[in-house]
mmCIF file of C-alpha atoms and ligand atoms in Angstrom:
data_model
loop_
_atom_site.group_PDB
_atom_site.id
_atom_site.type_symbol
_atom_site.label_atom_id
_atom_site.label_comp_id
_atom_site.label_asym_id
_atom_site.label_seq_id
_atom_site.Cartn_x
_atom_site.Cartn_y
_atom_site.Cartn_z
ATOM 1 C CA MET A 1 16.657 31.908 -21.504
ATOM 2 C CA LYS A 2 14.625 28.953 -21.568
ATOM 3 C CA LYS A 3 12.249 29.170 -18.734
ATOM 4 C CA ILE A 4 11.924 26.025 -15.899
ATOM 5 C CA ILE A 5 8.802 24.248 -15.697
ATOM 6 C CA ARG A 6 8.495 23.552 -12.194
ATOM 7 C CA HIS A 7 5.558 21.736 -11.949
ATOM 8 C CA ARG A 8 5.299 17.699 -12.128
ATOM 9 C CA GLU A 9 2.424 15.308 -12.322
ATOM 10 C CA CYS A 10 2.583 13.020 -9.295
ATOM 11 C CA LEU A 11 2.985 9.608 -10.265
ATOM 12 C CA GLY A 12 0.695 8.579 -7.319
ATOM 13 C CA CYS A 13 -2.369 10.848 -7.305
ATOM 14 C CA GLY A 14 -1.897 12.732 -10.797
ATOM 15 C CA ARG A 15 -2.219 15.794 -9.596
ATOM 16 C CA LYS A 16 0.322 18.906 -10.231
ATOM 17 C CA PHE A 17 2.687 19.754 -7.604
ATOM 18 C CA ILE A 18 6.101 21.449 -7.149
ATOM 19 C CA PRO A 19 8.761 18.686 -6.324
ATOM 20 C CA VAL A 20 11.340 20.024 -3.909
ATOM 21 C CA TYR A 21 13.956 17.885 -5.699
ATOM 22 C CA SER A 22 14.371 17.705 -9.424
ATOM 23 C CA HIS A 23 13.905 13.380 -8.883
ATOM 24 C CA THR A 24 10.897 13.642 -6.784
ATOM 25 C CA GLU A 25 8.126 11.914 -8.505
ATOM 26 C CA TYR A 26 5.428 11.778 -5.886
ATOM 27 C CA CYS A 27 3.625 14.759 -4.061
ATOM 28 C CA PRO A 28 4.105 14.680 -0.408
ATOM 29 C CA THR A 29 0.760 13.346 0.453
ATOM 30 C CA CYS A 30 1.475 10.383 -1.997
ATOM 31 C CA ALA A 31 5.077 10.135 -0.912
ATOM 32 C CA GLY A 32 3.945 9.465 2.794
ATOM 33 C CA PHE A 33 1.470 6.993 1.458
ATOM 34 C CA ALA A 34 4.070 5.254 -0.253
ATOM 35 C CA ILE A 35 5.740 4.990 3.029
ATOM 36 C CA ARG A 36 2.571 3.611 4.796
ATOM 37 C CA MET A 37 2.512 1.091 2.100
ATOM 38 C CA ALA A 38 5.922 -0.138 2.378
ATOM 39 C CA ALA A 39 6.197 -0.020 6.114
ATOM 40 C CA LYS A 40 2.936 -2.353 6.061
ATOM 41 C CA LYS A 41 4.603 -4.669 3.707
ATOM 42 C CA LEU A 42 1.646 -4.853 1.301
ATOM 43 C CA PRO A 43 1.935 -7.446 -1.687
ATOM 44 C CA SER A 44 2.975 -5.580 -4.697
ATOM 45 C CA GLU A 45 -0.462 -6.432 -6.753
ATOM 46 C CA VAL A 46 -2.141 -4.599 -3.528
ATOM 47 C CA VAL A 47 0.017 -1.943 -3.930
ATOM 48 C CA LYS A 48 -0.903 -1.665 -7.654
ATOM 49 C CA GLU A 49 -4.414 -1.704 -6.897
ATOM 50 C CA LEU A 50 -4.197 0.886 -4.199
ATOM 51 C CA TRP A 51 -2.557 3.763 -6.681
ATOM 52 C CA ASP A 52 -5.114 2.967 -9.175
ATOM 53 C CA TYR A 53 -7.848 3.715 -6.588
ATOM 54 C CA VAL A 54 -5.827 7.011 -5.888
ATOM 55 C CA HIS A 55 -5.349 7.739 -9.382
ATOM 56 C CA ARG A 56 -9.173 7.312 -10.273
ATOM 57 C CA HIS A 57 -10.563 8.768 -6.852
ATOM 58 C CA GLY A 58 -8.001 10.983 -4.984
ATOM 59 C CA TYR A 59 -7.850 10.123 -0.998
ATOM 60 C CA VAL A 60 -11.374 9.307 -0.613
ATOM 61 C CA CYS A 61 -12.969 6.239 1.659
ATOM 62 C CA TYR A 62 -13.410 3.060 -0.280
ATOM 63 C CA TYR A 63 -16.993 2.577 1.270
ATOM 64 C CA THR A 64 -18.517 6.309 1.520
ATOM 65 C CA HIS A 65 -16.653 8.364 -0.506
ATOM 66 C CA MET A 66 -15.835 10.962 2.462
ATOM 67 C CA GLU A 67 -12.457 12.706 1.928
ATOM 68 C CA LEU A 68 -10.121 11.571 4.135
ATOM 69 C CA ASP A 69 -7.294 13.144 6.361
ATOM 70 C CA MET A 70 -3.585 12.049 5.370
ATOM 71 C CA ASP A 71 -2.055 14.000 8.012
ATOM 72 C CA ASP A 72 -3.865 14.078 11.396
ATOM 73 C CA ARG A 73 -3.296 10.758 12.545
ATOM 74 C CA HIS A 74 -5.772 10.837 15.677
ATOM 75 C CA SER A 75 -8.559 12.407 13.176
ATOM 76 C CA PRO A 76 -11.676 10.123 12.934
ATOM 77 C CA TRP A 77 -11.500 10.641 9.645
ATOM 78 C CA TYR A 78 -7.549 9.410 9.269
ATOM 79 C CA CYS A 79 -6.995 7.208 6.141
ATOM 80 C CA VAL A 80 -6.032 3.528 7.085
ATOM 81 C CA PHE A 81 -6.126 0.496 5.580
ATOM 82 C CA ASP A 82 -8.612 -1.959 5.876
ATOM 83 C CA HIS A 83 -9.225 -5.765 4.732
ATOM 84 C CA TRP A 84 -11.679 -5.640 2.509
ATOM 85 C CA LYS A 85 -12.608 -9.317 3.858
ATOM 86 C CA PRO A 86 -11.425 -9.849 7.345
ATOM 87 C CA ARG A 87 -7.814 -11.462 7.851
ATOM 88 C CA ASP A 88 -7.648 -11.469 3.750
ATOM 89 C CA SER A 89 -4.594 -9.514 2.442
ATOM 90 C CA SER A 90 -5.728 -10.139 -1.166
ATOM 91 C CA LYS A 91 -7.356 -6.967 -1.262
ATOM 92 C CA ILE A 92 -6.873 -3.882 1.089
ATOM 93 C CA VAL A 93 -8.819 -0.644 0.531
ATOM 94 C CA ILE A 94 -8.657 2.775 2.363
ATOM 95 C CA THR A 95 -11.298 4.178 4.612
ATOM 96 C CA SER A 96 -11.484 6.248 7.612
ATOM 97 C CA SER A 97 -10.281 5.207 11.041
ATOM 98 C CA LEU A 98 -13.948 5.465 12.508
ATOM 99 C CA LEU A 99 -15.395 3.295 9.933
ATOM 100 C CA ASN A 100 -12.756 0.894 9.623
ATOM 101 C CA GLU A 101 -13.645 0.319 13.645
ATOM 102 C CA MET A 102 -17.387 0.274 12.690
ATOM 103 C CA LYS A 103 -16.926 -2.612 9.758
ATOM 104 C CA SER A 104 -14.708 -4.535 12.310
ATOM 105 C CA ASN A 105 -14.713 -8.202 11.273
ATOM 106 C CA LEU A 106 -17.501 -7.532 8.649
ATOM 107 C CA LEU A 107 -17.796 -8.409 5.161
ATOM 108 C CA GLU A 108 -18.838 -5.473 3.290
ATOM 109 C CA GLU A 109 -22.429 -6.691 2.331
ATOM 110 C CA GLU A 110 -22.552 -7.663 5.858
ATOM 111 C CA PHE A 111 -21.483 -4.118 7.005
ATOM 112 C CA TRP A 112 -24.270 -2.396 4.801
ATOM 113 C CA TYR A 113 -26.927 -5.115 5.959
ATOM 114 C CA ILE A 114 -26.199 -4.026 9.248
ATOM 115 C CA ILE A 115 -26.288 -0.476 8.651
ATOM 116 C CA ILE A 116 -29.750 -0.133 6.648
ATOM 117 C CA ALA A 117 -31.314 -2.828 9.171
ATOM 118 C CA LEU A 118 -30.105 -0.302 12.313
ATOM 119 C CA ALA A 119 -31.027 2.781 10.236
ATOM 120 C CA GLU A 120 -34.823 1.276 9.246
ATOM 121 C CA HIS A 121 -34.988 0.143 12.961
ATOM 122 C CA ARG A 122 -34.016 3.750 14.161
ATOM 123 C CA ARG A 123 -36.477 5.555 11.675
ATOM 124 C CA ARG A 124 -39.393 2.936 11.440
ATOM 125 C CA GLY A 125 -38.826 0.695 14.100
ATOM 126 C CA THR A 126 -38.341 -2.105 11.977
ATOM 127 C CA PRO A 127 -37.190 -5.029 14.068
ATOM 128 C CA PHE A 128 -33.723 -5.767 13.403
ATOM 129 C CA LYS A 129 -33.196 -9.714 12.221
ATOM 130 C CA LYS A 130 -29.835 -11.113 13.088
ATOM 131 C CA ILE A 131 -27.856 -12.872 10.639
ATOM 132 C CA LYS A 132 -24.672 -15.343 10.789
ATOM 133 C CA LEU A 133 -21.739 -13.262 10.239
ATOM 134 C CA ALA A 134 -18.954 -15.150 8.217
ATOM 135 C CA CYS A 135 -15.881 -14.080 9.729
ATOM 136 C CA TRP A 136 -16.714 -12.782 13.044
ATOM 137 C CA PRO A 137 -13.852 -13.939 15.716
ATOM 138 C CA GLY A 138 -16.003 -13.940 18.893
ATOM 139 C CA HIS A 139 -13.692 -12.175 20.956
ATOM 140 C CA VAL A 140 -15.168 -11.156 23.913
ATOM 141 C CA MET A 141 -13.902 -13.486 26.758
ATOM 142 C CA PRO A 142 -15.765 -14.223 29.798
ATOM 143 C CA GLU A 143 -14.320 -12.224 32.681
ATOM 144 C CA LYS A 144 -11.841 -14.396 35.059
ATOM 145 C CA ASN A 145 -13.987 -13.568 38.316
ATOM 146 C CA ALA A 146 -17.298 -14.073 36.416
ATOM 147 C CA VAL A 147 -18.137 -17.445 38.119
ATOM 148 C CA ALA A 148 -21.528 -18.856 38.385
ATOM 149 C CA LEU A 149 -23.278 -17.918 42.009
ATOM 150 C CA GLY A 150 -26.176 -20.234 40.946
ATOM 151 C CA PRO A 151 -27.333 -23.470 42.489
ATOM 152 C CA GLN A 152 -24.665 -25.258 44.661
ATOM 153 C CA GLY A 153 -24.684 -28.825 44.811
ATOM 154 C CA SER A 154 -27.650 -31.068 44.033
ATOM 155 C CA LYS A 155 -29.329 -31.280 47.733
ATOM 156 C CA ALA A 156 -31.595 -28.702 47.549
ATOM 157 C CA ILE A 157 -33.944 -29.987 44.631
ATOM 158 C CA LYS A 158 -37.311 -29.863 45.979
ATOM 159 C CA PRO A 159 -38.622 -26.529 46.531
ATOM 160 C CA ILE A 160 -39.027 -24.269 43.487
ATOM 161 C CA TYR A 161 -38.004 -20.518 43.664
ATOM 162 C CA LYS A 162 -37.693 -17.524 40.981
ATOM 163 C CA CYS A 163 -34.493 -15.843 40.020
ATOM 164 C CA SER A 164 -34.821 -12.351 41.085
ATOM 165 C CA LEU A 165 -33.736 -10.996 37.992
ATOM 166 C CA CYS A 166 -35.259 -12.749 35.101
ATOM 167 C CA GLY A 167 -37.793 -14.366 37.320
ATOM 168 C CA LYS A 168 -37.124 -17.792 35.987
ATOM 169 C CA ARG A 169 -37.507 -20.863 38.034
ATOM 170 C CA ILE A 170 -34.768 -22.228 40.091
ATOM 171 C CA LEU A 171 -34.304 -25.433 41.912
ATOM 172 C CA ALA A 172 -31.915 -24.040 44.803
ATOM 173 C CA TYR A 173 -33.217 -22.742 48.385
ATOM 174 C CA ASN A 174 -30.380 -20.500 48.670
ATOM 175 C CA ALA A 175 -29.565 -19.174 45.415
ATOM 176 C CA LYS A 176 -30.806 -15.575 44.404
ATOM 177 C CA TYR A 177 -30.343 -15.823 40.664
ATOM 178 C CA CYS A 178 -30.583 -18.607 38.129
ATOM 179 C CA PRO A 179 -27.000 -19.378 36.891
ATOM 180 C CA GLN A 180 -27.295 -17.353 33.534
ATOM 181 C CA CYS A 181 -28.349 -14.068 35.805
ATOM 182 C CA ALA A 182 -25.709 -15.118 38.550
ATOM 183 C CA LYS A 183 -23.060 -14.720 35.712
ATOM 184 C CA PHE A 184 -24.305 -11.520 34.714
ATOM 185 C CA VAL A 185 -24.260 -10.011 37.970
ATOM 186 C CA ALA A 186 -20.707 -11.340 38.618
ATOM 187 C CA ARG A 187 -19.582 -9.879 35.293
ATOM 188 C CA LEU A 188 -21.508 -6.354 36.414
ATOM 189 C CA HIS A 189 -19.571 -6.627 39.757
ATOM 190 C CA SER A 190 -16.334 -7.029 38.101
ATOM 191 C CA LYS A 191 -16.472 -3.772 36.018
ATOM 192 C CA ASN A 192 -15.772 -1.580 39.374
ATOM 193 C CA LEU A 193 -18.999 0.552 39.103
ATOM 194 C CA PRO A 194 -20.667 2.813 41.340
ATOM 195 C CA PRO A 195 -23.272 1.037 43.315
ATOM 196 C CA GLU A 196 -26.080 3.236 41.564
ATOM 197 C CA THR A 197 -25.132 1.967 37.865
ATOM 198 C CA ILE A 198 -25.546 -1.454 39.037
ATOM 199 C CA THR A 199 -28.957 -1.255 40.531
ATOM 200 C CA ALA A 200 -29.864 0.836 37.298
ATOM 201 C CA THR A 201 -28.610 -1.707 34.959
ATOM 202 C CA LEU A 202 -30.118 -4.613 37.201
ATOM 203 C CA ASP A 203 -33.792 -2.864 37.288
ATOM 204 C CA TYR A 204 -33.199 -2.516 33.527
ATOM 205 C CA VAL A 205 -32.779 -6.333 32.993
ATOM 206 C CA ARG A 206 -35.580 -7.072 35.545
ATOM 207 C CA LYS A 207 -37.974 -4.606 33.695
ATOM 208 C CA ARG A 208 -36.639 -5.314 30.081
ATOM 209 C CA GLY A 209 -34.909 -8.723 29.996
ATOM 210 C CA PHE A 210 -31.856 -9.411 27.906
ATOM 211 C CA ILE A 211 -32.566 -7.136 25.351
ATOM 212 C CA CYS A 212 -30.155 -4.581 23.657
ATOM 213 C CA TYR A 213 -30.640 -1.257 24.911
ATOM 214 C CA TYR A 214 -30.030 0.146 21.269
ATOM 215 C CA THR A 215 -32.012 -2.366 19.250
ATOM 216 C CA ASP A 216 -34.428 -4.315 21.094
ATOM 217 C CA ILE A 217 -32.712 -7.406 19.710
ATOM 218 C CA LYS A 218 -32.925 -10.482 21.884
ATOM 219 C CA LEU A 219 -29.213 -11.030 23.209
ATOM 220 C CA VAL A 220 -27.389 -14.421 23.394
ATOM 221 C CA LEU A 221 -26.556 -15.081 26.853
ATOM 222 C CA ASP A 222 -24.261 -18.121 26.548
ATOM 223 C CA ASP A 223 -21.942 -18.245 23.589
ATOM 224 C CA PRO A 224 -19.168 -15.332 24.064
ATOM 225 C CA SER A 225 -18.470 -16.411 20.081
ATOM 226 C CA SER A 226 -21.721 -15.177 18.781
ATOM 227 C CA PRO A 227 -21.614 -11.338 17.464
ATOM 228 C CA TRP A 228 -24.900 -11.094 19.547
ATOM 229 C CA TYR A 229 -23.533 -12.293 22.860
ATOM 230 C CA TYR A 230 -24.372 -9.504 25.620
ATOM 231 C CA VAL A 231 -21.938 -7.087 26.584
ATOM 232 C CA LEU A 232 -22.024 -3.979 28.711
ATOM 233 C CA ASP A 233 -21.689 -0.866 27.145
ATOM 234 C CA HIS A 234 -20.377 2.331 28.547
ATOM 235 C CA TRP A 235 -23.717 5.001 27.166
ATOM 236 C CA ILE A 236 -20.929 7.683 27.313
ATOM 237 C CA PRO A 237 -17.542 6.315 26.369
ATOM 238 C CA GLN A 238 -15.366 5.757 29.725
ATOM 239 C CA ASP A 239 -18.287 7.199 31.726
ATOM 240 C CA PRO A 240 -19.125 4.647 34.499
ATOM 241 C CA GLY A 241 -22.478 6.344 35.309
ATOM 242 C CA LYS A 242 -24.539 4.670 32.816
ATOM 243 C CA ILE A 243 -24.137 1.071 31.425
ATOM 244 C CA VAL A 244 -26.332 -0.348 28.870
ATOM 245 C CA LEU A 245 -26.802 -3.936 27.710
ATOM 246 C CA THR A 246 -26.096 -4.722 24.011
ATOM 247 C CA CYS A 247 -24.453 -7.172 21.533
ATOM 248 C CA ASP A 248 -20.385 -7.708 20.790
ATOM 249 C CA LEU A 249 -21.142 -6.285 17.122
ATOM 250 C CA PHE A 250 -22.969 -3.143 17.999
ATOM 251 C CA ASN A 251 -20.875 -2.448 21.146
ATOM 252 C CA VAL A 252 -17.726 -2.712 18.554
ATOM 253 C CA MET A 253 -19.422 -0.664 16.070
ATOM 254 C CA LYS A 254 -20.782 1.910 18.770
ATOM 255 C CA SER A 255 -16.600 2.171 19.378
ATOM 256 C CA ASP A 256 -15.904 5.661 21.446
ATOM 257 C CA LEU A 257 -19.171 7.182 20.170
ATOM 258 C CA THR A 258 -22.089 8.722 21.930
ATOM 259 C CA GLU A 259 -25.319 7.506 21.225
ATOM 260 C CA LYS A 260 -26.270 10.613 19.395
ATOM 261 C CA GLU A 261 -23.338 10.038 17.096
ATOM 262 C CA PHE A 262 -23.457 6.427 16.568
ATOM 263 C CA TRP A 263 -27.317 6.870 15.231
ATOM 264 C CA TYR A 264 -25.980 9.838 13.240
ATOM 265 C CA PHE A 265 -23.225 7.878 11.209
ATOM 266 C CA ILE A 266 -25.489 4.906 10.752
ATOM 267 C CA GLU A 267 -28.153 7.041 9.307
ATOM 268 C CA ALA A 268 -25.652 8.945 7.363
ATOM 269 C CA PHE A 269 -23.696 5.674 5.878
ATOM 270 C CA ALA A 270 -27.189 4.557 5.015
ATOM 271 C CA ASP A 271 -28.383 7.594 3.135
ATOM 272 C CA TYR A 272 -25.051 7.264 1.199
ATOM 273 C CA LYS A 273 -25.796 3.625 0.166
ATOM 274 C CA LEU A 274 -29.460 3.955 -0.505
ATOM 275 C CA LYS A 275 -29.587 7.597 -1.885
ATOM 276 C CA GLY A 276 -25.930 8.298 -2.878
ATOM 277 C CA LYS A 277 -26.292 11.340 -0.364
ATOM 278 C CA LYS A 278 -23.091 12.931 0.910
ATOM 279 C CA VAL A 279 -21.917 11.762 4.622
ATOM 280 C CA CYS A 280 -20.994 15.072 6.106
ATOM 281 C CA ARG A 281 -18.561 14.959 8.951
ATOM 282 C CA LYS A 282 -19.330 15.644 12.667
ATOM 283 C CA LYS A 283 -17.017 16.945 15.316
ATOM 284 C CA LEU A 284 -16.498 13.974 17.687
ATOM 285 C CA SER A 285 -16.817 14.147 21.525
ATOM 286 C CA TYR A 286 -14.863 10.974 22.675
ATOM 287 C CA PHE A 287 -13.610 9.669 19.491
ATOM 288 C CA TRP A 288 -9.766 9.805 19.538
ATOM 289 C CA ARG A 289 -7.066 7.418 18.050
ATOM 290 C CA LEU A 290 -3.449 7.757 17.490
ATOM 291 C CA PHE A 291 -1.810 5.747 15.161
ATOM 292 C CA PRO A 292 1.750 5.321 14.819
ATOM 293 C CA VAL A 293 4.224 7.026 12.392
ATOM 294 C CA GLU A 294 5.302 4.297 10.167
ATOM 295 C CA ASP A 295 9.045 3.935 9.473
ATOM 296 C CA CYS A 296 10.477 1.506 6.927
HETATM 297 ZN ZN1 ZN B 301 -0.038 12.651 -5.071
HETATM 298 ZN ZN1 ZN B 302 -32.245 -15.391 35.768
#
């Protein structure tokens, strides 16, 4: 009697697998991947390119070659689809849930510029140079109750006072802060933070000015659409005990990482890009996402 060969080559990844049914053409991982692409209604050319990629490289991150998790939907390494160019569906690549958040609305070249510049700043203190970002959406909206508490009316023009936060001259006898600092203070108060945290954050600004806690760059105060617009960042995710100042972009990139984890990945990604060094995974203390199960 002829022996039945039960192994089959998967149409997706090309690896050998044992099909449950005679007509199964994809291994379970690729079958799941196919369902996800169908649920996303990706154009057929994009689907073809993704299969080509998987066939050549397997399920590894397009940017860092890190192995991706295909089943654990809350893992930072869960395989997600990323618009290579923000909001442009003509090229979709696969990456990890974490890197997808860090890349946010950056072009690939911008992402690598920022990773390498941050790593250089961290290692050698090289000043971080801001660049113009092509697709930054400017999604930070000023809080509703962040109203200016600055000079009211135009009557009190004569005496010159100083803003008690930045030291800038102000022209109002009854104002404690300049209009910009007043907005900042209102924003800080709108966050329901403990009074000690508010005091510590104000002390930071008094000492250092509106400077990014992580990179020392000067923050933008008046343009919420700028990637360099200041935001209040929970130093430890969700912990109101310490709030630091950073810009919108770095806040997005830091995501739910601790500062230590953030710098670990910045340096590891930079080492991958510059030296081809393999990026090792790290257990993350707070990062947790749950992607829905796609059905189509
Ligand atoms: Zn497969
Ligand atoms: Zn001020």
